[in-house]
mmCIF file of C-alpha atoms in Angstrom:
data_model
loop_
_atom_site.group_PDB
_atom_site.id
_atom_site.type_symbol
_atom_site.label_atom_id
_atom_site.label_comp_id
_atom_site.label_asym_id
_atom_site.label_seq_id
_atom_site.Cartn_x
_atom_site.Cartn_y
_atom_site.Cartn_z
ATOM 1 C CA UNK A 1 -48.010 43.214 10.481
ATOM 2 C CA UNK A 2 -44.835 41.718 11.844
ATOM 3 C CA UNK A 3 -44.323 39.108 14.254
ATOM 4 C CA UNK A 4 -40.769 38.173 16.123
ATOM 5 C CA UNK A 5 -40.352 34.831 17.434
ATOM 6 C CA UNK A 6 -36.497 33.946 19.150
ATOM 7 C CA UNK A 7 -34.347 33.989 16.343
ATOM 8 C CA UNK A 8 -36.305 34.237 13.585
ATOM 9 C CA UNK A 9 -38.264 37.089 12.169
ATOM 10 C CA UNK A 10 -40.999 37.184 9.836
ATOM 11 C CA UNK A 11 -43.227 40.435 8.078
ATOM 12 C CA UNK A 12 -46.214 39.354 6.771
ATOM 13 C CA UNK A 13 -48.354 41.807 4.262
ATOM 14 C CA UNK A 14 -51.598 42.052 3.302
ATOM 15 C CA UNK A 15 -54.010 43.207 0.536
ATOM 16 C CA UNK A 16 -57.672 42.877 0.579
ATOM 17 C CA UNK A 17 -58.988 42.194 -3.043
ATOM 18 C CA UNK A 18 -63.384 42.155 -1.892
ATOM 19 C CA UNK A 19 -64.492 43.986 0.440
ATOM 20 C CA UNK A 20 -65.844 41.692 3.721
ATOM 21 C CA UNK A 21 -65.043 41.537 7.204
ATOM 22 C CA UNK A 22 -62.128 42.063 8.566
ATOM 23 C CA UNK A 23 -62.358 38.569 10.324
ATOM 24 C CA UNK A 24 -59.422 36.829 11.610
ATOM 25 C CA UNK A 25 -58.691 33.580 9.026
ATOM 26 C CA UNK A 26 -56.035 32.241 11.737
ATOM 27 C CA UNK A 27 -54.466 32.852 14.973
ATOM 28 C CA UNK A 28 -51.500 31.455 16.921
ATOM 29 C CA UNK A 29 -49.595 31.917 19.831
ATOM 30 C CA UNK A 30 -46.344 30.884 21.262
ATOM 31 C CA UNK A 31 -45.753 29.036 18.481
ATOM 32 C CA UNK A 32 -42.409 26.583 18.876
ATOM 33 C CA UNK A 33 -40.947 24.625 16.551
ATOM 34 C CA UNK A 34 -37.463 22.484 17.333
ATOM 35 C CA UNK A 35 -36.295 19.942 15.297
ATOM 36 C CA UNK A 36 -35.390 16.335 16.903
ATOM 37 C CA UNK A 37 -31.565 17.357 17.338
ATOM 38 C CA UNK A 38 -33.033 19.963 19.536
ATOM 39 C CA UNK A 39 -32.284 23.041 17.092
ATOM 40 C CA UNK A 40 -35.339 25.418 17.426
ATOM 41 C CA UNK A 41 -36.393 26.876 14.088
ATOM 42 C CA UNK A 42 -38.756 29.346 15.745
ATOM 43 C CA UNK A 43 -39.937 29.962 19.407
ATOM 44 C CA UNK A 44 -43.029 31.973 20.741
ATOM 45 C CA UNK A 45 -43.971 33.406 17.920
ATOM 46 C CA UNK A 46 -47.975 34.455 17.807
ATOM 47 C CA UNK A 47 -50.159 36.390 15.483
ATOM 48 C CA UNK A 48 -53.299 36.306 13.472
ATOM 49 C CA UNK A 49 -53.667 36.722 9.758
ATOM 50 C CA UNK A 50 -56.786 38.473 8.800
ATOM 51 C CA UNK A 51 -59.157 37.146 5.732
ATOM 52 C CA UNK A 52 -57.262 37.756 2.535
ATOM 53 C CA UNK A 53 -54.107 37.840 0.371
ATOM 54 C CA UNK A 54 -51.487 37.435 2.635
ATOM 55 C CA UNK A 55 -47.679 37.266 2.108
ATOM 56 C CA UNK A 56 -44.952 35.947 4.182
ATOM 57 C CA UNK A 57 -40.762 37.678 3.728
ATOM 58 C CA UNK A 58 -37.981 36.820 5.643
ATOM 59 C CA UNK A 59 -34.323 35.874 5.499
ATOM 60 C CA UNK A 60 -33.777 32.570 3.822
ATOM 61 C CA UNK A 61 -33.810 29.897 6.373
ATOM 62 C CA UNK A 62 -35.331 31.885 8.958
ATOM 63 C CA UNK A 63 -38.362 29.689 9.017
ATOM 64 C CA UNK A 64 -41.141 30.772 6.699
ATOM 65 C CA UNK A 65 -41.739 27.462 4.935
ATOM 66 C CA UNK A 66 -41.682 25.915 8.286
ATOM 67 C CA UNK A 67 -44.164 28.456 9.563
ATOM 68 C CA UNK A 68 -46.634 28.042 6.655
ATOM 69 C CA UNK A 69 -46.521 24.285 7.045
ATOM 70 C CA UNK A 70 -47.367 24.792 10.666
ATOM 71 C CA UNK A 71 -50.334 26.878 9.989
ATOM 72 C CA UNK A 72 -51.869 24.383 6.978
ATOM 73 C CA UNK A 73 -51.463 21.498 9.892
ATOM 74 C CA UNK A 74 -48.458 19.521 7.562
ATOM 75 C CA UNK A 75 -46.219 20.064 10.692
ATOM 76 C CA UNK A 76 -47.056 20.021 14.673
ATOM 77 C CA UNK A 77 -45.409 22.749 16.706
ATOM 78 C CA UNK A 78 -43.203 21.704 19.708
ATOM 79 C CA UNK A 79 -45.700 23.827 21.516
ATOM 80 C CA UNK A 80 -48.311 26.285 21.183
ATOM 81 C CA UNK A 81 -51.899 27.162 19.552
ATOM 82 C CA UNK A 82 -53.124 27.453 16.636
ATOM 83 C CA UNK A 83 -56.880 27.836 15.408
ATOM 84 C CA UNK A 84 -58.145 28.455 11.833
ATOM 85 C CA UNK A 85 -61.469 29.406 10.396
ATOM 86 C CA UNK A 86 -61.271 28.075 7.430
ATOM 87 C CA UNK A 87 -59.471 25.616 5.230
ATOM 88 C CA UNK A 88 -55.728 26.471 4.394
ATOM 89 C CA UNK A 89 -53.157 24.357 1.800
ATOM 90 C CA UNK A 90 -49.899 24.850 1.424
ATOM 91 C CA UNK A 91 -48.446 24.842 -2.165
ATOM 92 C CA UNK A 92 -44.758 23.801 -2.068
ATOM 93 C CA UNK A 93 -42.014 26.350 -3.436
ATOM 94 C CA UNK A 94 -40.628 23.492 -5.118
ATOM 95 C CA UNK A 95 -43.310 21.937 -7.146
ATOM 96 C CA UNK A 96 -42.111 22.625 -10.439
ATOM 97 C CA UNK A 97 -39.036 19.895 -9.130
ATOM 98 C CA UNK A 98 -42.024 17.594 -9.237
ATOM 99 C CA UNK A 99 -42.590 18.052 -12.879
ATOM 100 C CA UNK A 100 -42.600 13.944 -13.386
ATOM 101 C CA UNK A 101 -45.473 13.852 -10.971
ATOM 102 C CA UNK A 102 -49.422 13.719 -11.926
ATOM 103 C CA UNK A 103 -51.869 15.893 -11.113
ATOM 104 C CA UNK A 104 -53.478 13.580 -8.754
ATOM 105 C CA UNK A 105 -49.693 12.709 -6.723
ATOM 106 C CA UNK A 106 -49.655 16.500 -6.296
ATOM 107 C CA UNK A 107 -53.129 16.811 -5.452
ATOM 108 C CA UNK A 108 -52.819 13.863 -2.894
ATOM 109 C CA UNK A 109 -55.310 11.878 -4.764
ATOM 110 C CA UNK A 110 -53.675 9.207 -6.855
ATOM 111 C CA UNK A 111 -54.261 6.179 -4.359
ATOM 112 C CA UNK A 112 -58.121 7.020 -4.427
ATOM 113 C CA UNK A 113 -58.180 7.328 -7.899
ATOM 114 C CA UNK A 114 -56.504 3.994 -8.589
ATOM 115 C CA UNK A 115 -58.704 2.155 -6.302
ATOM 116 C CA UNK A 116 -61.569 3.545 -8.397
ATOM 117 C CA UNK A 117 -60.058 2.367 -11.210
ATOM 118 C CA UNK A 118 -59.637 -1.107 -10.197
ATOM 119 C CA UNK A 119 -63.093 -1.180 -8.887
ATOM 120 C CA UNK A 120 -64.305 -0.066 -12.300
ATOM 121 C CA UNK A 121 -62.275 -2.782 -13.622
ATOM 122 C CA UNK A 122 -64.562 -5.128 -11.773
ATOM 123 C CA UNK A 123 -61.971 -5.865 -8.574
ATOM 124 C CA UNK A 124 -64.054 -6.645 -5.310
ATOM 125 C CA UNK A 125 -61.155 -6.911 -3.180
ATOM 126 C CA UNK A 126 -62.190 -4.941 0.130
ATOM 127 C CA UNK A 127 -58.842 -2.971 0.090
ATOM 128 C CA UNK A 128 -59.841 -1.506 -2.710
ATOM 129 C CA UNK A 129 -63.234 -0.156 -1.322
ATOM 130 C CA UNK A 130 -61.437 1.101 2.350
ATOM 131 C CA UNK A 131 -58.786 3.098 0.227
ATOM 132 C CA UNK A 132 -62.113 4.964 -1.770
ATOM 133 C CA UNK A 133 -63.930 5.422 1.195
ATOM 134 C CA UNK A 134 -66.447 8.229 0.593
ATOM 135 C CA UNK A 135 -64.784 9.582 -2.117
ATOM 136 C CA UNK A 136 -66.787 8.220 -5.046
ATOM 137 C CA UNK A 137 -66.596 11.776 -6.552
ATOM 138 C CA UNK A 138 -63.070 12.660 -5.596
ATOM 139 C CA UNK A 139 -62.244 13.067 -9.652
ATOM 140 C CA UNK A 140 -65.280 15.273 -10.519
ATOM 141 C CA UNK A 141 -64.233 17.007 -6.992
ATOM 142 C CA UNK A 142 -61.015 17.844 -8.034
ATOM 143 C CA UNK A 143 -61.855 18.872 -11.608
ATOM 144 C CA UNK A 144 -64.128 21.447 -10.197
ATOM 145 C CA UNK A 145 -61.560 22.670 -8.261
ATOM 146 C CA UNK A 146 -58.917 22.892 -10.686
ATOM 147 C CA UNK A 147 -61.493 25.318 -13.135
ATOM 148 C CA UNK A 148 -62.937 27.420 -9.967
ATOM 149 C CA UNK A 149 -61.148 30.763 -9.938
ATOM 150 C CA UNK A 150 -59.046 31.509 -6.924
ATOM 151 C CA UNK A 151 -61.429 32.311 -3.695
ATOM 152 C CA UNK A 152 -60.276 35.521 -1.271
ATOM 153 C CA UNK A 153 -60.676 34.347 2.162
#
């Protein structure tokens, strides 16, 4: 599968590990990105990526990071569509440069966990409660996560 966008170009590649459908995880099209200087990283670019292992090559700075960033929802397009199926993430090329950072800064939990802290600690204060929400569990949540083995979708 390969997809060519204006000025950039991208292969993606594929291997099914299970055996299921061969439903589509996500699909775009016309795709634009340009950044606020008016540069365009990537325009009109659409696809779909099948349920899966999928892979993304191209030339460095040709867009890929951008790309996968758009399609986990971290970055809006200039213009186009995008639907997913399912839940995405996008794991950062660079988290090892992170190494000083906890498990719960990378996992985008730390506030939640230190509001549950405090409240264990016996605070009341209501800024403590709004920043916990519903996410009494979010610990046990994320432990369970962290010892599930990797899910094909």
């Amino acid at each position: 599968m390969s997809w060519r966008g204006s000025g950039s170009s991208f292969v993606f590649f594929q291997e099914i590990l299970m055996p299921h459908s061969q439903q589509t995880l996500i699909t775009f099209s016309g795709l634009t990105v340009a950044w606020p200087d008016g540069t365009e990283c990537f325009t009109g670019l659409s696809g779909s990526i099948p349920r899966g292992v999928t892979g993304l090559i191209g030339d460095n700075g040709s867009g890929k990071s951008t790309l996968l960033r758009v399609l986990t929802e971290q970055v809006e397009p200039t213009s186009g569509s995008l639907h997913r199926e399912a839940s995405t993430a996008y794991v950062s090329q660079n988290i090892t440069a992170h190494s000083e950072s906890t498990v719960a800064q990378l996992l985008g939990i730390d506030r939640v966990l230190t509001s549950l802290r405090a409240i264990e600690a016996g605070s009341v204060a209501e800024a403590e409660y709004d920043v916990v929400g519903a996410d009494w569990d979010i610990e046990e949540r994320a432990r369970a996560e962290l010892v599930k083995p990797p899910e094909v979708v």
